[in-house]
Amino acid sequence: MNRRLLDVLEGIETDRPPVWLMRQAGRYMPSYQALRKHHSLWDMFHTPELAAQVTLMPVEQLGVDAAILFSDILVIVEALGLSVDFPPRITPAITTSAQVDALAPRPVQEALSYVDATIRLLRPTLQVPLIGFCGGPFTVASYCLDPEDHGSFRCTRAWMQSNALSLHMLLDKLTLVTIDYLRMQVAAGAQVIQVFDSWLSELTAEERHTFAYPYLKRIIDAVSVPVILFCRHSSLFPDELIELKPSAISFDWLRPMRELRDLTPSHIAVQGNLDPSVLKRPVEEIESTTRRLLDSMRGKQRYIVNLGHGVLPDIPFEHVRHFIQEVTT
Ligand code: CP3
């Protein structure tokens, strides 16, 4: 059993840093594309045998030190009685306060039973830790409010400015189902949780403190296994994320990893932070950039190698393999 990721999160020294990748099972993999030809994304997320098969692909083909459940942060809305399809589109869009009032949470064991089943299929076959995950309430809410034109945050901003009470009610409902969802994942066998609150980066510091952190804090405190916190541009406001006391913080590539390690308290692990576009460059450059990152972190404790964000879809599979190999051999 490869425990490196769990050891780093618990503060136990390891022979080398563990490595895994956000979006490690995805379009850049020939085996994923082959399976995708026969199944819709909705089917792949909702069929435990398929989701488990995809989860295992990077573990078997790349030798990463962790598996991450193949799912999406948006399936949680099914526990609020909404529907989601992919590419991401939540229906019906939430446009009124009355709709938020009427959202009636369903038991996650019922609405998201396929996730429970996927984790139970996976755990006995895995020799590496299994990471479960969820979206941050603000990020998921923004997809409910702006499903058509997500990047604009047009309706999300309007709710923050003139309908804050109802937005808080939506965030509260999402937080409650998210906590149940994570507890279900842990009971089924998830050993680590990563919270993706990607779009915190769109908010001012004041908005982050109003619409995101109180909810994230409730989630982090409710989970009994280590929690890794991810958001875009995390290196721009590390102090705020440290305040939330996650087990680890996932950092982007805007600042050197060593500097981020030094400014994060030693009891919190750090994860990151290779620029995902580096994997587009020639193999020799990937290897030398990775080596520089590893050298810069030599002697540093509690470090998890990862990218600063997910693997891009148009990266050659071989490039990803070289990156992982550079860390693991
Ligand atoms: O890391 C993993 O491999 C686990 C699986 C995972 C997916 N999405 C699979 C996915 C995880 C952890 C996510 C998180 C997610 N989903 C986030 C937060 C992380 C981030 O990227 O900022 C967000 C914002 C979403 C919402 C979402 N889902 C978007 C915006 C998209 C379309 C664009 C994209 O990223 O491809 C999706 C679709 C999605 N999520 C797919 C998969 C496998 C389908 C695309 C594909 O075939 O790869």
XYZ file of C-alpha atoms in Angstrom, residues 2-326:
325
model
C 1.400 3.375 -1.093
C 0.620 5.759 1.779
C 2.783 8.702 0.730
C -0.118 11.151 0.311
C -1.669 10.208 3.669
C 1.730 10.416 5.351
C 2.416 13.904 4.032
C -1.023 15.074 5.168
C -0.387 13.588 8.620
C 3.096 15.084 8.873
C 4.981 11.786 8.557
C 8.240 12.003 6.588
C 8.278 10.249 3.181
C 11.096 9.049 0.877
C 9.920 11.492 -1.826
C 6.938 13.816 -2.250
C 3.735 12.159 -3.502
C 2.412 13.222 -6.912
C -1.047 13.237 -8.456
C -2.736 15.575 -10.951
C -5.960 17.498 -10.944
C -8.008 16.188 -13.893
C -5.647 13.232 -14.178
C -8.352 11.127 -15.860
C -9.429 13.014 -18.935
C -9.323 13.856 -22.580
C -5.530 13.767 -22.955
C -5.687 9.974 -22.357
C -6.218 7.751 -25.409
C -7.977 5.124 -23.237
C -10.390 7.792 -21.899
C -11.180 9.017 -25.406
C -11.801 5.457 -26.581
C -14.319 4.862 -23.782
C -15.891 8.300 -24.323
C -16.771 7.316 -27.921
C -19.319 4.850 -26.533
C -20.737 6.774 -23.574
C -22.037 10.247 -22.828
C -20.391 12.188 -19.998
C -23.607 11.959 -18.005
C -23.492 8.164 -18.303
C -19.820 8.049 -17.349
C -20.440 10.087 -14.198
C -23.585 8.114 -13.251
C -22.485 4.526 -13.940
C -20.326 3.206 -11.076
C -18.493 0.622 -13.232
C -17.537 3.266 -15.819
C -16.612 5.926 -13.247
C -14.456 3.381 -11.391
C -12.782 2.236 -14.616
C -11.859 5.825 -15.535
C -10.654 6.608 -11.996
C -8.173 3.723 -12.289
C -6.735 4.744 -15.679
C -4.122 7.251 -14.431
C -3.199 5.023 -11.490
C -2.488 2.102 -13.804
C -0.992 4.016 -16.728
C 0.981 6.745 -14.956
C 1.806 5.395 -11.504
C 0.456 8.435 -9.639
C 0.385 8.256 -5.832
C -3.374 8.860 -5.490
C -6.642 8.196 -7.262
C -9.286 10.927 -7.507
C -12.879 9.891 -7.912
C -14.081 10.423 -11.494
C -17.093 12.682 -11.131
C -17.818 16.410 -11.286
C -18.362 19.091 -8.650
C -21.788 19.863 -10.140
C -23.526 16.498 -9.599
C -24.318 17.689 -6.037
C -27.202 19.792 -7.416
C -29.104 16.540 -7.961
C -29.436 16.422 -4.157
C -31.301 19.747 -4.384
C -33.701 18.416 -6.999
C -31.992 20.146 -9.962
C -30.544 18.440 -13.050
C -27.119 18.778 -14.588
C -25.768 17.842 -17.980
C -22.297 18.197 -19.525
C -20.729 20.423 -20.777
C -21.937 21.983 -17.541
C -25.524 23.146 -17.656
C -27.764 23.135 -14.595
C -31.534 23.128 -15.127
C -33.703 24.818 -14.240
C -31.533 27.918 -13.762
C -32.241 29.600 -10.450
C -33.632 33.045 -11.190
C -35.884 33.875 -8.214
C -35.765 33.823 -4.397
C -38.918 31.700 -4.401
C -37.012 28.970 -6.243
C -34.321 28.985 -3.556
C -36.992 28.759 -0.825
C -38.542 25.803 -2.632
C -35.309 23.809 -3.041
C -35.939 20.686 -0.991
C -32.792 18.707 -0.237
C -33.065 14.972 -0.923
C -31.001 12.462 1.070
C -27.587 12.193 -0.601
C -27.637 8.404 -0.110
C -30.553 8.390 -2.503
C -29.769 11.239 -4.930
C -26.046 10.444 -5.200
C -26.063 6.704 -4.484
C -24.010 6.127 -7.645
C -21.064 7.990 -6.072
C -21.283 5.809 -2.965
C -21.345 2.725 -5.215
C -18.343 3.951 -7.269
C -16.214 4.481 -4.155
C -17.187 1.064 -2.762
C -16.203 -0.580 -6.056
C -12.864 1.221 -6.124
C -11.488 1.013 -2.625
C -10.784 -2.738 -2.472
C -8.835 -2.628 -5.754
C -6.704 0.449 -4.975
C -3.119 0.378 -3.726
C -3.030 4.189 -3.414
C -5.233 6.556 -1.364
C -8.571 7.599 -2.824
C -9.395 11.320 -2.933
C -13.065 12.293 -2.837
C -14.121 15.850 -3.577
C -16.789 18.511 -3.745
C -17.158 22.028 -5.095
C -17.156 25.028 -2.793
C -20.686 26.381 -2.240
C -19.911 29.711 -3.923
C -18.531 28.025 -7.050
C -21.472 25.606 -7.329
C -23.976 28.434 -6.673
C -22.429 30.458 -9.491
C -23.203 27.608 -11.936
C -26.814 27.508 -10.661
C -27.256 31.267 -11.131
C -25.297 31.693 -14.400
C -25.726 28.393 -16.250
C -25.882 29.958 -19.730
C -22.987 32.358 -19.654
C -20.982 31.112 -16.710
C -17.774 33.106 -17.141
C -19.647 36.406 -16.915
C -20.911 35.927 -13.313
C -23.596 38.407 -14.364
C -26.501 37.010 -12.335
C -24.229 35.831 -9.509
C -22.990 39.409 -9.081
C -26.510 40.795 -9.235
C -27.560 38.407 -6.427
C -24.531 39.439 -4.321
C -25.494 43.087 -4.715
C -29.271 43.045 -4.425
C -30.451 39.639 -3.260
C -27.809 38.668 -0.709
C -30.280 37.102 1.717
C -31.482 34.566 -0.832
C -27.945 33.932 -2.032
C -27.013 33.112 1.575
C -29.966 30.737 1.742
C -28.759 28.991 -1.427
C -25.198 28.795 -0.051
C -26.529 27.398 3.225
C -28.560 24.694 1.472
C -25.569 23.770 -0.685
C -23.343 23.616 2.409
C -25.724 21.257 4.218
C -25.967 18.795 1.319
C -22.223 19.082 0.663
C -21.422 18.069 4.253
C -23.739 15.044 3.968
C -22.212 14.229 0.590
C -18.634 14.309 1.918
C -19.577 12.229 4.951
C -21.115 9.681 2.570
C -17.896 9.651 0.501
C -15.762 9.136 3.619
C -18.042 6.371 4.948
C -17.757 4.637 1.558
C -13.944 4.799 1.623
C -12.618 8.214 0.516
C -9.460 8.864 2.560
C -8.823 12.504 1.611
C -11.198 15.239 0.417
C -10.303 18.059 -1.955
C -12.635 21.058 -2.002
C -12.627 22.907 -5.345
C -13.805 26.480 -4.815
C -12.349 27.529 -8.165
C -14.154 30.804 -8.625
C -13.306 32.471 -5.319
C -10.774 34.256 -7.505
C -13.636 36.330 -8.984
C -14.491 37.918 -5.634
C -13.128 40.867 -3.683
C -11.615 40.075 -0.282
C -14.753 41.385 1.382
C -16.989 39.217 -0.806
C -14.834 36.167 -0.104
C -15.329 36.748 3.631
C -19.078 37.212 3.169
C -20.053 34.640 0.530
C -17.384 31.955 0.664
C -15.311 31.503 3.818
C -18.072 30.934 6.391
C -19.412 28.074 4.262
C -15.975 26.620 3.477
C -15.133 26.692 7.177
C -18.245 24.666 8.036
C -17.316 22.083 5.412
C -13.668 21.823 6.472
C -14.645 21.418 10.134
C -17.309 18.785 9.386
C -15.038 16.311 7.594
C -13.094 13.678 9.562
C -10.327 13.073 6.976
C -7.672 15.530 5.685
C -9.058 18.316 3.468
C -7.084 19.921 0.629
C -8.393 23.362 -0.364
C -8.144 24.470 -4.004
C -9.109 27.723 -5.672
C -7.805 29.592 -8.687
C -5.149 32.204 -7.881
C -4.769 30.911 -4.321
C -1.241 32.315 -4.149
C -2.688 35.859 -4.201
C -4.447 35.464 -0.819
C -2.736 32.598 1.049
C -3.274 34.166 4.495
C -7.035 34.000 4.098
C -6.898 30.303 3.140
C -4.520 29.507 6.018
C -7.116 31.043 8.380
C -9.574 28.309 7.331
C -7.164 25.658 8.689
C -7.403 23.050 5.913
C -4.937 20.130 6.032
C -3.389 21.347 2.771
C -3.634 24.246 0.318
C -3.313 23.748 -3.441
C -1.384 26.628 -5.018
C -1.238 28.057 -8.551
C 2.036 28.817 -10.354
C 2.170 32.606 -9.887
C 4.738 32.400 -7.075
C 7.593 29.935 -6.449
C 6.490 26.828 -4.528
C 9.310 27.243 -2.034
C 8.143 30.743 -1.143
C 4.586 29.428 -0.665
C 5.886 26.575 1.530
C 7.823 29.059 3.667
C 4.873 31.380 4.231
C 2.412 28.559 5.049
C 2.516 27.303 8.673
C 4.406 24.015 8.892
C 1.375 22.007 10.072
C -0.448 22.754 6.773
C 0.726 20.829 3.688
C 1.166 22.602 0.350
C 0.299 21.236 -3.092
C 1.253 22.386 -6.585
C 2.331 24.208 -8.586
C 3.671 23.477 -12.074
C 2.110 25.683 -14.748
C -0.105 23.202 -16.704
C 1.075 24.703 -20.002
C 4.631 23.487 -19.260
C 3.355 20.026 -20.253
C 2.968 21.337 -23.824
C 6.698 21.927 -24.158
C 9.310 19.403 -25.368
C 9.985 16.474 -23.030
C 13.493 17.699 -22.095
C 12.044 21.013 -20.928
C 9.321 19.259 -18.938
C 11.974 17.169 -17.222
C 14.271 20.081 -16.434
C 11.430 22.305 -15.160
C 10.179 19.460 -12.952
C 13.684 18.822 -11.654
C 14.069 22.499 -10.745
C 10.755 22.407 -8.873
C 11.811 19.256 -6.958
C 15.276 20.666 -6.218
C 13.752 23.870 -4.882
C 11.645 21.811 -2.459
C 14.427 19.476 -1.303
C 14.426 19.191 2.497
C 11.001 20.822 2.732
C 8.300 18.865 4.552
C 4.633 18.405 3.750
C 4.762 18.911 0.012
C 2.520 17.271 -2.629
C 3.593 17.581 -6.275
C 0.762 18.606 -8.609
C -0.027 21.142 -11.313
C -1.307 24.598 -10.413
C -4.651 23.671 -12.022
C -6.053 20.725 -14.022
C -4.298 18.930 -16.898
C -5.220 20.649 -20.166
C -7.104 18.476 -22.674
C -4.635 18.890 -25.554
C -1.467 17.623 -23.856
C 0.317 14.572 -25.322
C -0.131 11.612 -22.962
C 3.597 10.865 -23.160
C 4.407 14.318 -21.770
C 2.300 13.680 -18.685
C 3.997 10.304 -18.250
C 7.447 11.915 -18.358
C 6.396 14.465 -15.737
C 5.168 11.762 -13.337
C 8.234 9.628 -14.007
C 10.554 12.509 -13.178
